[in-house]
Amino acid sequence: MASYGLKAIDVTIKRESDLPAADPNTPIPLKYEERSTTGASVPDNGLSLLLERTGVVHEDQKHPTRSGMIPGSWQHRLKMQLFLKAAKAYYVLSDAASTLLKYGRALRYVKLSLQCYDAYCSVSGALHAHVLHFHSQCLSLCGDIQLMLAQNANNRAAYMEEYNYQTKEDQEILHSLHRESSCQAFNMATDLALDPEYQLFVSGKCYEAAQELLLCDALKDGAGEQLKQVLKRLGNIRNEMGVFYMNQAAAMQSEKEVKTSVSVAEQEIWKKSFSLFEKGMKDFEAIEDSTNTALLLCNTGRLMRICAQAHSPVFDDLSRDEFSPEEALYHNKAIDYYLRAMKSLTTRGSHPAVWDSVVWELSTTYFTLATLLQDYAPLSRKAQEQIEREVTEAMMKSLKYCDLQTESARQPLYQYRAATIHHRLASMYHSCFRNQVGDEALRKQHRSLAELHYSKAVSLFLSLRDAPCELLRTLLERVAFTEFTMAGQSSNTAKMKSLTAALDVMAETRHAFQLIHKELMEEEMEKEQDEAESGEPTEDSPTNDGAGLNIQEVTKLIGVFEPSFSFLLLQVIKILTTIKRKSSSKDEELLKTYKDVYSKLLRGEKGGPMLTRVKFYIELLNQLKAETKNSDV
């Protein structure tokens, strides 16, 4: 063993003023220094410290070493070999411990490896290529371990215990090392810190030092594959640090109750994050890693969206101002980065998971941009018509990237978004049609577009089966659109046609009520089960979201449904009663059904339990649907 060999050599070394005898039973302190969790001081010369022992050729040593060894003596030659062998042995142990996720132990072993290497450099006259290559491997492994420690902060107590443990052999080797070297050169890289930010910083410095070593004249010709791996690690750690600062920026933003301006601190964090993403992209581009380049572009896009959100002013009453130019700027920057990410990947086949993630983020950004532009229209800067064009353009681009065909976990989300896009566009054209005066061609176009998007929205919400409120709201808006169209009609024939169309749409609300009824039944059963298990009654919640159903929203929509349904029935009854034409038996039967449904609706209990009311509406709508279907035969 190296410890026995080193101990034997130390005994033979004589010098006039020998070092004080070291007791091998006394542990050598690892010089761990606690660092504040609020941020550790980062040495500016961190990289130079890690590269302290990188001189390829030294002058031949002519003076005795620190312990008194004569250069060229058998003790000198053997000690050099044992130091290097011990360094390599500890490296293997560190690598194995890292594989077993024992990161505290791994850091301890790599610390010992680098201390052995430092002592070897102290007594060596020359550092050959294979030694420098090993130095690079050690630094790269150290970077891996520090990264893993930063990502697994919850196990820090266990890692600390592993790190501080010492065997008797380790102590004896350390005593021999200290006879030749202070062994302090790599403390920055091998300390177990408490601050994840500092650990990420140290990991990055280790990789940078490993890269610089591989680029030196002695190694650069044969370091191709290892340099590629180090660049990949550098790109990865810069991405990790970029994400770390990006999350800090998002946290700072969420903590602000009132957002009227962007702080200098936020801007500094954005710059740090952005700079790291940029450097990471260059690392991956240098090794032609298009997948990881796309991931960093995607993360940069997300950072731009955080910047955009920070520029959305929110006041004390939680209201906000118009959509600002800064928000538009950062959203468009985000879009540019997502498009670059797609270009980097070329096709979905190159890496489906990353491609799908980029496409989702791109669709989301277009949708967010359009929604903010629509809800907080910058009317002080732009004309209404221009805003409508920009909203339509952004919504259609978001729709373009809604992948409705590929089966994936996101498919229902894409369907929901596509339905929401069509609903929003329908509402916008509905509003345009209602407010447009004079230009009949434009009104006709808006009417046609509103009908088209309402139809598509309803179809998509129906396919989801878990968005009853959205389906009901869309159908009720479509009914209101038909009612408004009817208001401008003078003949009973045209009005009757519009009323029939509106009632057909109203009849479709039974699908939404059936879904609501199902969820209410499930909630009722859960409530009964809880009461049976606890033996106590469960209090009702006015905003019960137990099964994803918002009772307040259902109540609000029913408040629109009832008067609208009542109005349509009354109007159609009036027209069928007064219209001057030869009545057929079918017309008489239809009128009878309308009157019966209208009568029941008026007598219905308005303040009853929600479950009872929803069941009542389903029965009325089924009766209406059955009769209108028979009249079409």
XYZ file of C-alpha atoms in Angstrom:
633
model
C 0.000 0.000 0.000
C 1.080 3.568 -0.706
C 0.848 4.508 2.989
C 3.344 1.818 4.017
C 5.723 2.704 1.199
C 5.626 6.425 1.994
C 6.085 5.743 5.707
C 9.123 3.581 5.001
C 10.700 6.219 2.763
C 10.096 9.015 5.290
C 12.003 7.064 7.937
C 15.120 6.986 5.740
C 15.153 10.695 4.958
C 17.680 12.593 7.102
C 18.186 16.314 7.331
C 19.802 18.593 9.856
C 16.654 20.441 10.803
C 14.080 17.724 10.368
C 10.379 18.565 10.507
C 8.628 17.927 13.800
C 7.569 14.309 14.037
C 3.951 13.854 13.009
C 1.722 11.560 14.993
C -0.127 9.292 12.496
C -2.885 8.774 15.072
C -3.812 12.465 14.963
C -6.254 13.288 12.104
C -5.162 15.908 9.621
C -7.875 18.613 9.512
C -9.545 18.904 6.105
C -9.774 22.674 6.543
C -13.516 22.778 5.797
C -14.829 26.293 6.140
C -18.503 27.025 6.644
C -19.941 29.429 4.128
C -23.001 31.553 4.557
C -26.115 30.257 2.850
C -26.798 33.790 1.712
C -23.758 33.778 -0.525
C -20.110 32.828 -0.293
C -17.193 34.978 -1.267
C -15.896 33.847 -4.657
C -12.138 34.239 -5.216
C -11.319 36.134 -8.392
C -8.234 33.990 -8.934
C -10.160 30.730 -8.671
C -9.077 29.467 -12.083
C -5.419 30.332 -11.556
C -5.418 28.443 -8.247
C -6.703 25.328 -9.964
C -3.995 25.681 -12.617
C -1.222 26.397 -10.137
C 0.574 23.114 -10.882
C 0.453 23.156 -14.674
C 3.987 24.054 -15.713
C 4.974 21.445 -18.269
C 8.755 21.713 -17.705
C 10.627 22.908 -14.645
C 14.329 23.320 -14.139
C 15.878 20.181 -12.666
C 15.765 20.458 -8.904
C 19.215 20.919 -7.418
C 18.245 21.600 -3.814
C 16.762 19.159 -1.307
C 12.977 19.016 -1.123
C 10.987 20.295 1.834
C 11.492 17.018 3.708
C 15.194 16.899 2.934
C 15.103 14.445 0.023
C 17.924 14.764 -2.487
C 16.584 15.122 -6.068
C 17.474 12.035 -8.064
C 17.888 9.827 -4.982
C 16.065 6.500 -4.750
C 13.770 8.013 -2.084
C 12.930 10.873 -4.427
C 12.119 8.602 -7.365
C 10.028 6.186 -5.293
C 8.146 8.944 -3.506
C 7.189 10.556 -6.826
C 5.834 7.232 -8.086
C 3.923 6.570 -4.864
C 2.395 10.062 -4.821
C 1.147 9.623 -8.394
C -0.125 6.082 -7.761
C -1.950 7.248 -4.630
C -3.483 10.134 -6.585
C -4.745 7.735 -9.263
C -6.042 5.247 -6.673
C -8.022 7.973 -4.890
C -9.362 9.142 -8.266
C -10.723 5.635 -8.960
C -12.296 5.512 -5.476
C -13.860 8.940 -6.014
C -15.289 7.948 -9.389
C -16.779 4.760 -7.885
C -18.286 6.658 -4.925
C -19.809 9.184 -7.332
C -21.391 6.346 -9.335
C -22.929 5.067 -6.075
C -24.313 8.605 -5.391
C -22.061 8.923 -2.313
C -21.069 12.469 -3.172
C -19.591 13.408 0.217
C -17.276 10.398 0.044
C -16.522 11.138 -3.609
C -15.485 14.707 -2.772
C -13.260 13.454 0.063
C -11.497 11.007 -2.246
C -10.993 13.530 -5.051
C -9.625 15.981 -2.468
C -7.088 13.359 -1.383
C -6.278 12.634 -5.036
C -5.557 16.296 -5.740
C -3.526 16.621 -2.519
C -1.391 13.687 -3.673
C -1.046 15.350 -7.069
C -0.041 18.631 -5.410
C 2.658 16.858 -3.414
C 3.852 15.102 -6.584
C 4.199 18.490 -8.308
C 6.232 19.764 -5.320
C 8.897 17.095 -5.725
C 8.747 16.584 -9.514
C 11.200 18.215 -11.862
C 8.870 17.910 -14.882
C 5.153 17.429 -15.510
C 4.733 15.172 -18.518
C 1.670 14.996 -20.775
C 0.164 11.936 -19.059
C 0.381 13.718 -15.674
C -1.335 16.845 -17.003
C -3.955 14.643 -18.635
C -4.639 13.067 -15.252
C -4.841 16.539 -13.663
C -7.550 17.436 -16.205
C -9.485 14.239 -15.399
C -9.359 15.023 -11.666
C -10.660 18.549 -12.168
C -13.435 17.324 -14.433
C -14.516 14.721 -11.867
C -14.386 17.368 -9.151
C -16.681 19.541 -11.268
C -19.125 16.623 -11.639
C -19.208 16.040 -7.878
C -19.717 19.706 -6.987
C -22.589 19.876 -9.483
C -24.233 16.789 -7.952
C -23.836 18.242 -4.447
C -25.546 21.460 -5.579
C -28.425 19.481 -7.072
C -28.881 17.283 -3.984
C -28.860 19.835 -1.183
C -31.410 17.864 0.880
C -28.813 15.192 1.705
C -26.141 17.645 2.821
C -25.923 16.300 6.398
C -25.141 12.783 5.127
C -22.616 14.137 2.632
C -20.921 16.158 5.384
C -20.522 13.036 7.520
C -19.019 11.106 4.603
C -16.708 13.998 3.749
C -15.284 14.385 7.259
C -14.557 10.674 7.781
C -10.879 9.584 7.708
C -9.255 6.165 7.786
C -5.919 5.513 9.469
C -4.316 4.942 6.037
C -5.654 8.290 4.794
C -4.139 10.031 7.810
C -0.745 8.401 7.278
C -0.710 9.366 3.594
C -1.701 12.938 4.498
C 1.162 13.157 7.022
C 3.615 12.062 4.326
C 2.116 14.548 1.851
C 2.487 17.393 4.342
C 6.213 16.683 4.599
C 6.517 17.830 0.969
C 3.624 20.222 0.386
C 1.077 22.378 2.164
C -1.588 20.630 -0.016
C -3.676 23.820 -0.197
C -3.671 24.427 -3.965
C -7.041 22.787 -4.616
C -8.993 23.713 -1.476
C -11.418 25.868 -3.466
C -12.347 22.941 -5.699
C -12.621 20.315 -2.966
C -14.283 22.082 -0.017
C -17.819 20.993 0.830
C -19.671 24.320 0.857
C -23.181 25.041 2.110
C -24.193 27.361 -0.709
C -25.491 25.768 -3.951
C -24.645 28.913 -5.914
C -21.011 28.657 -4.793
C -20.933 24.922 -5.592
C -22.183 25.614 -9.115
C -19.541 28.328 -9.467
C -16.781 25.945 -8.299
C -18.026 23.222 -10.655
C -17.805 25.653 -13.559
C -14.278 26.722 -12.565
C -13.182 23.081 -12.427
C -14.422 22.479 -15.965
C -12.836 25.707 -17.202
C -9.500 24.662 -15.687
C -9.807 21.183 -17.212
C -10.491 22.774 -20.607
C -7.513 25.116 -20.307
C -5.242 22.186 -19.467
C -6.420 20.228 -22.500
C -5.697 23.226 -24.729
C -2.087 23.554 -23.583
C 0.653 22.713 -26.100
C 1.527 19.398 -24.446
C -2.017 17.973 -24.698
C -3.990 19.751 -27.415
C -3.049 17.336 -30.227
C -4.360 14.234 -28.471
C -7.181 15.616 -26.319
C -9.974 15.689 -28.906
C -12.505 13.344 -27.301
C -11.803 14.432 -23.726
C -12.014 18.100 -24.737
C -15.398 17.363 -26.308
C -16.623 15.840 -23.034
C -15.311 18.784 -21.001
C -17.026 21.258 -23.348
C -20.261 19.326 -22.925
C -19.877 19.561 -19.143
C -19.089 23.273 -19.409
C -22.212 23.851 -21.491
C -24.243 21.887 -18.966
C -22.949 23.730 -15.871
C -23.503 27.087 -17.546
C -27.053 26.017 -18.308
C -27.502 24.953 -14.658
C -26.205 28.285 -13.406
C -28.310 30.170 -15.947
C -31.420 28.315 -14.755
C -30.411 28.992 -11.125
C -30.346 32.755 -11.722
C -33.451 32.609 -13.916
C -35.362 30.943 -11.055
C -34.059 33.632 -8.702
C -35.431 36.294 -11.039
C -38.819 34.554 -11.182
C -38.884 34.289 -7.365
C -38.062 37.986 -6.956
C -40.895 38.816 -9.299
C -43.457 36.680 -7.477
C -42.499 38.239 -4.137
C -43.330 41.760 -5.358
C -46.890 42.661 -4.443
C -46.907 45.794 -6.580
C -44.969 45.817 -9.854
C -44.657 49.262 -11.338
C -40.982 49.149 -12.294
C -38.073 46.738 -12.708
C -35.381 46.869 -10.023
C -31.645 47.056 -10.712
C -31.203 43.764 -8.812
C -33.601 42.006 -11.196
C -31.794 43.365 -14.231
C -28.424 42.191 -12.870
C -29.758 38.673 -12.364
C -31.173 38.654 -15.921
C -27.746 39.662 -17.240
C -26.031 36.862 -15.287
C -28.508 34.272 -16.518
C -28.403 35.487 -20.113
C -24.588 35.583 -20.180
C -24.368 32.004 -18.898
C -26.899 30.742 -21.459
C -24.937 32.478 -24.231
C -21.648 30.891 -23.100
C -23.293 27.488 -22.766
C -24.653 27.740 -26.319
C -21.158 28.471 -27.631
C -19.827 25.398 -25.807
C -22.459 23.137 -27.379
C -22.097 24.741 -30.796
C -18.330 24.083 -30.627
C -19.019 20.328 -30.417
C -22.014 20.500 -32.816
C -24.483 19.362 -30.144
C -27.687 20.659 -31.709
C -30.010 19.111 -29.101
C -28.403 20.799 -26.113
C -28.024 24.020 -28.098
C -31.796 23.915 -28.639
C -32.378 23.351 -24.915
C -30.331 26.426 -24.011
C -32.114 28.478 -26.667
C -35.388 27.304 -25.145
C -34.231 28.336 -21.661
C -33.173 31.739 -22.996
C -36.657 32.093 -24.481
C -38.118 31.363 -21.056
C -35.847 34.005 -19.524
C -37.162 36.532 -22.071
C -40.716 35.706 -20.996
C -39.775 36.331 -17.349
C -38.370 39.704 -18.438
C -41.624 40.416 -20.285
C -43.693 39.553 -17.228
C -41.560 41.846 -15.061
C -42.505 44.725 -17.359
C -46.254 44.203 -16.868
C -47.219 46.880 -14.329
C -49.538 45.696 -11.545
C -51.023 48.287 -9.170
C -52.183 48.155 -5.550
C -55.692 47.052 -6.527
C -54.186 44.225 -8.669
C -55.299 45.978 -11.851
C -52.781 46.559 -14.603
C -52.014 49.050 -17.342
C -52.047 48.594 -21.112
C -49.835 46.017 -22.789
C -46.465 47.790 -22.910
C -43.860 48.008 -25.710
C -41.319 46.334 -23.381
C -43.613 43.339 -22.920
C -44.026 43.049 -26.682
C -40.258 43.350 -27.180
C -39.381 40.546 -24.759
C -42.186 38.264 -25.981
C -40.905 38.677 -29.545
C -37.347 37.988 -28.365
C -38.598 34.797 -26.729
C -40.276 33.780 -29.988
C -37.005 34.369 -31.865
C -35.119 32.075 -29.473
C -37.751 29.322 -29.774
C -37.628 29.554 -33.570
C -33.827 29.310 -33.413
C -34.200 26.221 -31.212
C -36.466 24.590 -33.806
C -33.967 25.485 -36.523
C -31.179 23.916 -34.462
C -33.137 20.650 -34.188
C -34.209 20.759 -37.866
C -36.912 18.071 -37.470
C -38.866 16.342 -34.724
C -37.123 13.071 -35.517
C -33.759 14.328 -34.252
C -35.025 14.495 -30.652
C -38.844 14.260 -30.241
C -38.976 15.202 -26.542
C -36.946 18.401 -26.976
C -38.796 19.289 -30.199
C -42.179 18.875 -28.478
C -41.029 21.040 -25.570
C -39.857 23.827 -27.891
C -43.075 23.717 -29.951
C -45.171 23.879 -26.769
C -43.243 26.889 -25.468
C -43.502 28.620 -28.847
C -47.264 28.091 -28.999
C -47.566 29.293 -25.384
C -45.619 32.490 -26.082
C -47.716 33.385 -29.126
C -50.875 32.661 -27.121
C -49.735 34.771 -24.151
C -48.758 37.628 -26.452
C -52.159 37.550 -28.185
C -54.095 37.251 -24.919
C -52.344 40.213 -23.277
C -52.746 42.268 -26.440
C -56.460 41.449 -26.499
C -57.189 41.854 -22.771
C -55.025 44.951 -22.201
C -55.228 46.543 -25.627
C -52.751 49.434 -26.067
C -55.403 51.764 -27.468
C -53.352 54.821 -26.514
C -50.715 53.795 -29.078
C -52.526 51.767 -31.729
C -55.816 51.780 -33.622
C -58.405 49.136 -32.751
C -58.157 47.619 -36.234
C -54.371 47.220 -35.943
C -54.694 45.534 -32.530
C -57.284 43.129 -33.934
C -54.942 42.221 -36.798
C -52.035 41.616 -34.422
C -54.201 39.517 -32.077
C -55.450 37.414 -34.992
C -51.928 36.944 -36.347
C -50.501 35.861 -32.975
C -53.465 33.572 -32.225
C -53.213 31.855 -35.609
C -49.472 31.319 -35.127
C -50.134 29.819 -31.696
C -52.738 27.577 -33.347
C -50.199 26.599 -36.010
C -47.954 25.143 -33.295
C -50.798 23.350 -31.482
C -49.965 19.763 -32.353
C -53.399 18.111 -32.333
C -52.297 14.994 -34.244
C -49.344 13.598 -32.275
C -50.429 11.424 -29.355
C -48.649 12.691 -26.250
C -49.249 13.863 -22.701
C -49.658 17.394 -24.059
C -52.358 16.533 -26.611
C -55.297 17.439 -24.291
C -53.503 20.696 -23.444
C -53.118 21.474 -27.140
C -56.812 20.695 -27.698
C -57.803 22.971 -24.830
C -55.573 25.761 -26.119
C -56.878 25.396 -29.683
C -60.444 25.527 -28.377
C -59.613 28.611 -26.301
C -57.992 30.309 -29.309
C -61.083 29.728 -31.469
C -63.312 30.938 -28.618
C -61.276 34.131 -28.162
C -61.224 34.837 -31.898
C -64.967 34.195 -32.101
C -65.554 36.627 -29.215
C -63.382 39.229 -30.888
C -65.200 38.973 -34.232
C -68.520 38.899 -32.356
C -67.547 42.231 -30.775
C -66.386 43.611 -34.143
C -69.681 42.623 -35.761
C -71.681 44.221 -32.952
C -69.705 47.484 -33.022
C -69.118 47.832 -36.768
C -71.343 50.439 -38.403
C -71.606 51.319 -42.077
C -69.333 48.844 -43.840
C -71.691 45.956 -44.613
C -69.051 43.894 -46.409
C -66.821 44.051 -43.318
C -69.763 43.225 -41.019
C -70.593 40.219 -43.162
C -66.954 39.078 -42.964
C -66.881 39.488 -39.162
C -70.154 37.583 -38.832
C -68.849 34.722 -40.963
C -65.564 34.543 -39.002
C -67.383 34.623 -35.644
C -69.636 31.725 -36.696
C -66.645 29.749 -37.988
C -64.588 30.124 -34.795
C -67.570 29.484 -32.486
C -68.235 26.256 -34.370
C -64.595 25.110 -34.095
C -64.374 26.072 -30.415
C -67.532 24.090 -29.564
C -66.273 21.049 -31.476
C -62.938 21.059 -29.622
C -64.455 21.661 -26.172
C -66.855 18.769 -26.819
C -63.914 16.460 -27.597
C -62.203 17.322 -24.304
C -64.959 16.052 -22.022
C -63.410 17.845 -19.035
C -64.138 21.493 -19.801
C -67.897 21.833 -19.188
C -67.777 25.464 -18.046
C -65.785 26.521 -21.110
C -68.173 24.614 -23.390
C -71.242 26.156 -21.725
C -69.776 29.662 -21.885
C -68.939 29.301 -25.585
C -72.404 27.991 -26.430
C -74.110 30.802 -24.503
C -71.975 33.401 -26.315
C -72.925 31.781 -29.599
C -76.593 32.013 -28.624
C -76.123 35.698 -27.767
C -74.475 36.223 -31.163
C -77.491 34.705 -32.899
C -79.849 36.817 -30.752
C -77.994 39.976 -31.793
C -78.237 38.966 -35.444
C -81.979 38.454 -35.020
C -82.404 41.935 -33.533
C -81.675 43.499 -36.909
C -84.202 41.364 -38.773
C -87.712 42.583 -39.578
C -89.565 39.649 -41.133
C -90.968 36.877 -38.977
C -89.575 34.271 -41.395
C -86.006 35.518 -40.943
C -86.475 35.862 -37.188
C -87.886 32.349 -36.972
C -84.855 31.013 -38.804
C -82.514 32.788 -36.380
C -84.515 31.660 -33.358
C -84.499 28.051 -34.512
C -80.710 28.242 -35.002
C -80.300 29.755 -31.524
C -82.460 27.051 -29.928
C -80.439 24.378 -31.701
C -77.299 25.828 -30.127
C -79.050 26.103 -26.764
C -80.047 22.434 -27.001
C -76.334 21.550 -27.317
C -75.729 22.943 -23.811
C -77.110 19.658 -22.501
C -73.667 18.103 -23.176
C -72.099 20.657 -20.833
C -74.802 20.128 -18.200
C -74.366 16.348 -18.432
C -70.634 16.741 -17.701
C -71.404 19.128 -14.828
C -73.999 16.681 -13.474
C -71.466 13.842 -13.583
C -68.868 15.853 -11.654
C -71.449 16.991 -9.085
C -72.518 13.366 -8.562
C -68.893 12.321 -8.017
C -68.431 15.132 -5.502
C -71.639 14.107 -3.721
C -70.459 10.494 -3.471
C -67.059 11.574 -2.132
C -68.784 13.780 0.430
C -71.031 10.911 1.592
C -68.025 8.616 1.829
C -66.076 11.154 3.907
C -69.056 11.626 6.222
C -69.419 7.861 6.617
C -65.744 7.487 7.496
C -65.557 10.472 9.859
C -69.051 10.231 11.321
C -69.437 14.008 10.981
C -71.159 16.112 8.296
C -68.851 17.801 5.794
C -69.298 21.528 5.305
C -70.100 22.705 1.797
C -67.633 25.031 0.125
C -68.945 27.826 -2.118
C -65.998 27.343 -4.473
C -65.771 23.575 -4.370
C -63.016 22.540 -6.746
C -62.831 18.948 -5.524
C -63.327 17.427 -8.963
C -62.018 20.390 -10.919
C -65.444 22.056 -11.017
C -65.833 25.686 -10.017
C -69.282 25.979 -8.462
C -69.217 29.774 -8.542
C -68.534 29.708 -12.275
C -71.362 27.204 -12.849
C -73.741 29.423 -10.842
C -72.715 32.462 -12.892
C -73.261 30.634 -16.197
C -76.663 29.328 -15.079
C -77.555 32.960 -14.351
C -76.976 33.642 -18.071
C -78.514 30.391 -19.326
C -81.954 30.671 -17.684
C -83.010 34.136 -18.939
C -81.545 33.460 -22.399
C -83.373 30.122 -22.712
C -86.589 31.715 -21.437
C -86.298 34.622 -23.888
C -85.757 32.342 -26.922
C -88.681 30.112 -26.014
C -90.990 33.103 -25.498
C -89.999 34.679 -28.832
C -90.468 31.489 -30.810
C -93.851 30.892 -29.144
C -94.972 34.429 -30.067
C -93.943 34.047 -33.703
C -95.481 30.570 -34.098
C -98.676 31.853 -32.547
C -99.010 34.971 -34.704
C -97.425 33.878 -37.996
C -99.963 33.879 -40.825
C -99.583 30.622 -42.595
C -101.312 27.302 -42.820
C -100.355 25.416 -39.692
C -99.411 21.793 -40.033
C -99.721 19.118 -37.369
C -95.945 19.222 -36.926
C -96.048 22.972 -36.268
C -98.812 22.477 -33.723
C -96.856 19.744 -31.958
C -93.712 21.877 -31.974
C -95.559 24.864 -30.503
C -97.022 22.609 -27.827
C -93.521 21.394 -26.876
C -92.122 24.931 -26.736
C -94.974 26.025 -24.471
C -94.545 22.998 -22.224
C -90.766 23.523 -21.865
C -91.267 27.259 -21.285
C -93.891 26.601 -18.621
C -91.683 24.113 -16.797
C -88.730 26.491 -16.947
C -90.793 29.310 -15.380
C -92.042 27.009 -12.601
C -88.624 25.551 -11.914
C -87.132 26.009 -8.452
C -84.494 28.724 -8.781
C -82.902 28.322 -5.350
C -82.757 24.545 -5.152
C -79.635 22.385 -4.848
C -77.255 22.697 -7.781
C -77.462 18.989 -8.599
C -81.270 19.136 -8.807
C -81.277 22.247 -10.992
C -78.711 20.803 -13.433
C -80.728 17.570 -13.722
C -83.849 19.650 -14.398
C -82.129 21.571 -17.237
C -80.940 18.325 -18.823
C -84.518 16.993 -18.859
C -85.861 20.179 -20.492
C -83.072 20.251 -23.100
C -83.574 16.574 -23.922
C -87.289 17.200 -24.410
C -86.542 20.170 -26.670
C -83.924 18.259 -28.666
C -86.167 15.246 -29.152
C -89.060 17.333 -30.453
C -86.957 19.459 -32.820
C -85.341 16.299 -34.181
C -88.783 14.793 -34.854
C -89.884 17.969 -36.629
C -86.866 17.696 -38.975
C -87.802 14.187 -40.070
